[in-house]
Every structure is written in structure tokens, then in C-alpha cells.
């Protein structure tokens, strides 16, 4: 079981995934399935966050 939560918010819910579910998510991320959700460099700069490759 993989448990994820927002560590910046102690009241955030914990989301639980099986290792198989999490592996499928990681495979999709590695394959670029979520690239359309990435912020542009301008959006990152506006948010004051350094973009990483």
C-alpha cells in the first residue's frame, strides 16, 4: 500500500493506492501521459518556483 498526503497541510486527507495502481501511475508519468498538465516556464516563474527538467 502507498499512502500520499500533502505534508504542508496536516489536515489533508491521506490517499491510499495499491502498489500496482501506483506503478501504473508512475508508468504513465514516465510515458508522458500527464505532460499536458505541466505548468509553462512563465507560470512557474510567476509562481516563484524554479522549473526543473
mmCIF file of N, CA, C and O in Angstrom:
data_model
loop_
_atom_site.group_PDB
_atom_site.id
_atom_site.type_symbol
_atom_site.label_atom_id
_atom_site.label_comp_id
_atom_site.label_asym_id
_atom_site.label_seq_id
_atom_site.Cartn_x
_atom_site.Cartn_y
_atom_site.Cartn_z
ATOM 1 N N UNK A 1 0.847 -1.170 0.000
ATOM 2 C CA UNK A 1 0.000 0.000 0.000
ATOM 3 C C UNK A 1 0.896 1.237 0.000
ATOM 4 O O UNK A 1 1.883 1.299 0.720
ATOM 5 N N UNK A 2 0.513 2.225 -0.813
ATOM 6 C CA UNK A 2 1.220 3.505 -0.883
ATOM 7 C C UNK A 2 0.258 4.567 -0.374
ATOM 8 O O UNK A 2 -0.874 4.656 -0.829
ATOM 9 N N UNK A 3 0.692 5.359 0.602
ATOM 10 C CA UNK A 3 -0.132 6.418 1.174
ATOM 11 C C UNK A 3 0.481 7.765 0.812
ATOM 12 O O UNK A 3 1.678 7.980 1.000
ATOM 13 N N UNK A 4 -0.347 8.667 0.272
ATOM 14 C CA UNK A 4 0.112 10.003 -0.107
ATOM 15 C C UNK A 4 -0.753 11.052 0.559
ATOM 16 O O UNK A 4 -1.969 10.889 0.670
ATOM 17 N N UNK A 5 -0.104 12.123 0.990
ATOM 18 C CA UNK A 5 -0.847 13.263 1.536
ATOM 19 C C UNK A 5 -0.023 14.521 1.295
ATOM 20 O O UNK A 5 1.145 14.461 0.920
ATOM 21 N N UNK A 6 -0.627 15.669 1.521
ATOM 22 C CA UNK A 6 0.049 16.955 1.383
ATOM 23 C C UNK A 6 0.717 17.265 2.714
ATOM 24 O O UNK A 6 0.046 17.615 3.688
ATOM 25 N N UNK A 7 2.021 17.151 2.767
ATOM 26 C CA UNK A 7 2.715 17.345 4.049
ATOM 27 C C UNK A 7 2.718 18.797 4.515
ATOM 28 O O UNK A 7 3.079 19.083 5.649
ATOM 29 N N UNK A 8 2.303 19.725 3.645
ATOM 30 C CA UNK A 8 2.206 21.124 4.047
ATOM 31 C C UNK A 8 0.896 21.408 4.780
ATOM 32 O O UNK A 8 0.726 22.466 5.363
ATOM 33 N N UNK A 9 -0.045 20.477 4.724
ATOM 34 C CA UNK A 9 -1.361 20.656 5.353
ATOM 35 C C UNK A 9 -1.656 19.431 6.208
ATOM 36 O O UNK A 9 -2.005 18.372 5.703
ATOM 37 N N UNK A 10 -1.519 19.592 7.520
ATOM 38 C CA UNK A 10 -1.701 18.437 8.410
ATOM 39 C C UNK A 10 -3.134 17.901 8.397
ATOM 40 O O UNK A 10 -3.386 16.793 8.866
ATOM 41 N N UNK A 11 -4.078 18.664 7.864
ATOM 42 C CA UNK A 11 -5.470 18.209 7.793
ATOM 43 C C UNK A 11 -5.836 17.613 6.442
ATOM 44 O O UNK A 11 -6.998 17.275 6.218
ATOM 45 N N UNK A 12 -4.861 17.510 5.542
ATOM 46 C CA UNK A 12 -5.171 16.966 4.226
ATOM 47 C C UNK A 12 -5.470 15.472 4.339
ATOM 48 O O UNK A 12 -4.922 14.773 5.198
ATOM 49 N N UNK A 13 -6.344 14.985 3.474
ATOM 50 C CA UNK A 13 -6.658 13.556 3.533
ATOM 51 C C UNK A 13 -5.477 12.713 3.048
ATOM 52 O O UNK A 13 -4.628 13.188 2.298
ATOM 53 N N UNK A 14 -5.440 11.490 3.492
ATOM 54 C CA UNK A 14 -4.444 10.536 3.025
ATOM 55 C C UNK A 14 -5.102 9.708 1.924
ATOM 56 O O UNK A 14 -6.202 9.187 2.101
ATOM 57 N N UNK A 15 -4.438 9.649 0.783
ATOM 58 C CA UNK A 15 -4.937 8.843 -0.334
ATOM 59 C C UNK A 15 -4.135 7.550 -0.381
ATOM 60 O O UNK A 15 -2.903 7.576 -0.341
ATOM 61 N N UNK A 16 -4.821 6.438 -0.456
ATOM 62 C CA UNK A 16 -4.173 5.124 -0.455
ATOM 63 C C UNK A 16 -4.288 4.476 -1.820
ATOM 64 O O UNK A 16 -5.360 4.493 -2.437
ATOM 65 N N UNK A 17 -3.179 3.913 -2.292
ATOM 66 C CA UNK A 17 -3.126 3.224 -3.570
ATOM 67 C C UNK A 17 -2.420 1.889 -3.376
ATOM 68 O O UNK A 17 -1.489 1.788 -2.576
ATOM 69 N N UNK A 18 -2.832 0.895 -4.142
ATOM 70 C CA UNK A 18 -2.068 -0.346 -4.141
ATOM 71 C C UNK A 18 -0.758 -0.087 -4.874
ATOM 72 O O UNK A 18 -0.631 0.878 -5.639
ATOM 73 N N UNK A 19 0.213 -0.940 -4.647
ATOM 74 C CA UNK A 19 1.483 -0.795 -5.365
ATOM 75 C C UNK A 19 1.265 -0.921 -6.863
ATOM 76 O O UNK A 19 1.913 -0.226 -7.651
ATOM 77 N N UNK A 20 0.327 -1.767 -7.280
ATOM 78 C CA UNK A 20 0.039 -1.925 -8.707
ATOM 79 C C UNK A 20 -0.541 -0.632 -9.282
ATOM 80 O O UNK A 20 -0.154 -0.199 -10.375
ATOM 81 N N UNK A 21 -1.479 -0.011 -8.564
ATOM 82 C CA UNK A 21 -2.063 1.254 -9.027
ATOM 83 C C UNK A 21 -0.988 2.339 -9.129
ATOM 84 O O UNK A 21 -0.937 3.082 -10.111
ATOM 85 N N UNK A 22 -0.136 2.426 -8.117
ATOM 86 C CA UNK A 22 0.891 3.450 -8.116
ATOM 87 C C UNK A 22 1.913 3.201 -9.220
ATOM 88 O O UNK A 22 2.389 4.137 -9.861
ATOM 89 N N UNK A 23 2.228 1.951 -9.475
ATOM 90 C CA UNK A 23 3.144 1.606 -10.564
ATOM 91 C C UNK A 23 2.569 2.043 -11.905
ATOM 92 O O UNK A 23 3.281 2.599 -12.747
ATOM 93 N N UNK A 24 1.266 1.823 -12.112
ATOM 94 C CA UNK A 24 0.630 2.253 -13.363
ATOM 95 C C UNK A 24 0.692 3.770 -13.506
ATOM 96 O O UNK A 24 0.932 4.306 -14.586
ATOM 97 N N UNK A 25 0.487 4.498 -12.401
ATOM 98 C CA UNK A 25 0.600 5.950 -12.435
ATOM 99 C C UNK A 25 2.017 6.362 -12.827
ATOM 100 O O UNK A 25 2.213 7.218 -13.697
ATOM 101 N N UNK A 26 3.025 5.773 -12.185
ATOM 102 C CA UNK A 26 4.412 6.117 -12.499
ATOM 103 C C UNK A 26 4.759 5.778 -13.945
ATOM 104 O O UNK A 26 5.461 6.541 -14.616
ATOM 105 N N UNK A 27 4.261 4.646 -14.427
ATOM 106 C CA UNK A 27 4.493 4.271 -15.829
ATOM 107 C C UNK A 27 3.895 5.318 -16.763
ATOM 108 O O UNK A 27 4.513 5.719 -17.756
ATOM 109 N N UNK A 28 2.680 5.778 -16.447
ATOM 110 C CA UNK A 28 2.032 6.798 -17.269
ATOM 111 C C UNK A 28 2.796 8.114 -17.233
ATOM 112 O O UNK A 28 2.962 8.777 -18.265
ATOM 113 N N UNK A 29 3.275 8.484 -16.060
ATOM 114 C CA UNK A 29 4.046 9.718 -15.947
ATOM 115 C C UNK A 29 5.336 9.617 -16.753
ATOM 116 O O UNK A 29 5.711 10.550 -17.471
ATOM 117 N N UNK A 30 6.009 8.490 -16.669
ATOM 118 C CA UNK A 30 7.255 8.290 -17.416
ATOM 119 C C UNK A 30 7.011 8.292 -18.914
ATOM 120 O O UNK A 30 7.865 8.725 -19.687
ATOM 121 N N UNK A 31 5.826 7.843 -19.336
ATOM 122 C CA UNK A 31 5.489 7.783 -20.761
ATOM 123 C C UNK A 31 4.965 9.121 -21.293
ATOM 124 O O UNK A 31 4.665 9.244 -22.471
ATOM 125 N N UNK A 32 4.839 10.118 -20.408
ATOM 126 C CA UNK A 32 4.402 11.433 -20.853
ATOM 127 C C UNK A 32 2.898 11.639 -20.885
ATOM 128 O O UNK A 32 2.414 12.625 -21.427
ATOM 129 N N UNK A 33 2.130 10.722 -20.293
ATOM 130 C CA UNK A 33 0.674 10.822 -20.337
ATOM 131 C C UNK A 33 0.124 12.057 -19.625
ATOM 132 O O UNK A 33 -1.016 12.443 -19.868
ATOM 133 N N UNK A 34 0.914 12.667 -18.762
ATOM 134 C CA UNK A 34 0.434 13.815 -17.990
ATOM 135 C C UNK A 34 1.161 15.104 -18.351
ATOM 136 O O UNK A 34 0.998 16.122 -17.680
ATOM 137 N N UNK A 35 1.945 15.082 -19.414
ATOM 138 C CA UNK A 35 2.725 16.252 -19.785
ATOM 139 C C UNK A 35 1.847 17.474 -20.057
ATOM 140 O O UNK A 35 2.273 18.609 -19.832
ATOM 141 N N UNK A 36 0.630 17.250 -20.514
ATOM 142 C CA UNK A 36 -0.268 18.371 -20.810
ATOM 143 C C UNK A 36 -0.673 19.128 -19.539
ATOM 144 O O UNK A 36 -1.192 20.239 -19.616
ATOM 145 N N UNK A 37 -0.418 18.559 -18.372
ATOM 146 C CA UNK A 37 -0.755 19.203 -17.107
ATOM 147 C C UNK A 37 0.383 20.059 -16.557
ATOM 148 O O UNK A 37 0.191 20.793 -15.591
ATOM 149 N N UNK A 38 1.557 19.953 -17.171
ATOM 150 C CA UNK A 38 2.723 20.688 -16.675
ATOM 151 C C UNK A 38 2.539 22.190 -16.857
ATOM 152 O O UNK A 38 1.988 22.640 -17.852
ATOM 153 N N UNK A 39 3.013 22.956 -15.887
ATOM 154 C CA UNK A 39 2.999 24.415 -15.986
ATOM 155 C C UNK A 39 4.042 24.862 -17.000
ATOM 156 O O UNK A 39 5.080 24.221 -17.169
ATOM 157 N N UNK A 40 3.754 25.967 -17.666
ATOM 158 C CA UNK A 40 4.737 26.547 -18.580
ATOM 159 C C UNK A 40 5.836 27.208 -17.754
ATOM 160 O O UNK A 40 5.678 27.451 -16.548
ATOM 161 N N UNK A 41 6.954 27.533 -18.402
ATOM 162 C CA UNK A 41 8.038 28.226 -17.709
ATOM 163 C C UNK A 41 7.539 29.556 -17.145
ATOM 164 O O UNK A 41 7.904 29.943 -16.033
ATOM 165 N N UNK A 42 6.690 30.258 -17.909
ATOM 166 C CA UNK A 42 6.151 31.538 -17.453
ATOM 167 C C UNK A 42 5.289 31.345 -16.201
ATOM 168 O O UNK A 42 5.350 32.143 -15.266
ATOM 169 N N UNK A 43 4.478 30.308 -16.175
ATOM 170 C CA UNK A 43 3.645 30.028 -14.999
ATOM 171 C C UNK A 43 4.512 29.691 -13.784
ATOM 172 O O UNK A 43 4.211 30.119 -12.662
ATOM 173 N N UNK A 44 5.585 28.942 -14.011
ATOM 174 C CA UNK A 44 6.495 28.594 -12.918
ATOM 175 C C UNK A 44 7.173 29.851 -12.383
ATOM 176 O O UNK A 44 7.283 30.038 -11.176
ATOM 177 N N UNK A 45 7.609 30.726 -13.289
ATOM 178 C CA UNK A 45 8.265 31.958 -12.878
ATOM 179 C C UNK A 45 7.296 32.841 -12.092
ATOM 180 O O UNK A 45 7.657 33.404 -11.055
ATOM 181 N N UNK A 46 6.065 32.947 -12.584
ATOM 182 C CA UNK A 46 5.053 33.756 -11.894
ATOM 183 C C UNK A 46 4.786 33.224 -10.489
ATOM 184 O O UNK A 46 4.547 33.981 -9.550
ATOM 185 N N UNK A 47 4.845 31.905 -10.318
ATOM 186 C CA UNK A 47 4.614 31.291 -9.018
ATOM 187 C C UNK A 47 5.851 31.362 -8.117
ATOM 188 O O UNK A 47 5.798 30.974 -6.964
ATOM 189 N N UNK A 48 6.965 31.835 -8.685
ATOM 190 C CA UNK A 48 8.179 31.937 -7.896
ATOM 191 C C UNK A 48 8.847 30.605 -7.661
ATOM 192 O O UNK A 48 9.558 30.414 -6.678
ATOM 193 N N UNK A 49 8.628 29.668 -8.570
ATOM 194 C CA UNK A 49 9.183 28.321 -8.446
ATOM 195 C C UNK A 49 10.201 28.109 -9.552
ATOM 196 O O UNK A 49 9.974 28.474 -10.707
ATOM 197 N N UNK A 50 11.330 27.530 -9.211
ATOM 198 C CA UNK A 50 12.342 27.214 -10.205
ATOM 199 C C UNK A 50 11.916 25.972 -10.966
ATOM 200 O O UNK A 50 11.629 24.943 -10.374
ATOM 201 N N UNK A 51 11.847 26.079 -12.279
ATOM 202 C CA UNK A 51 11.472 24.940 -13.123
ATOM 203 C C UNK A 51 12.587 23.910 -13.107
ATOM 204 O O UNK A 51 13.758 24.242 -13.096
ATOM 205 N N UNK A 52 12.193 22.636 -13.064
ATOM 206 C CA UNK A 52 13.180 21.558 -13.122
ATOM 207 C C UNK A 52 12.936 20.753 -14.376
ATOM 208 O O UNK A 52 11.819 20.680 -14.883
ATOM 209 N N UNK A 53 13.985 20.154 -14.882
ATOM 210 C CA UNK A 53 13.894 19.376 -16.135
ATOM 211 C C UNK A 53 13.224 18.045 -15.908
ATOM 212 O O UNK A 53 13.113 17.539 -14.857
#
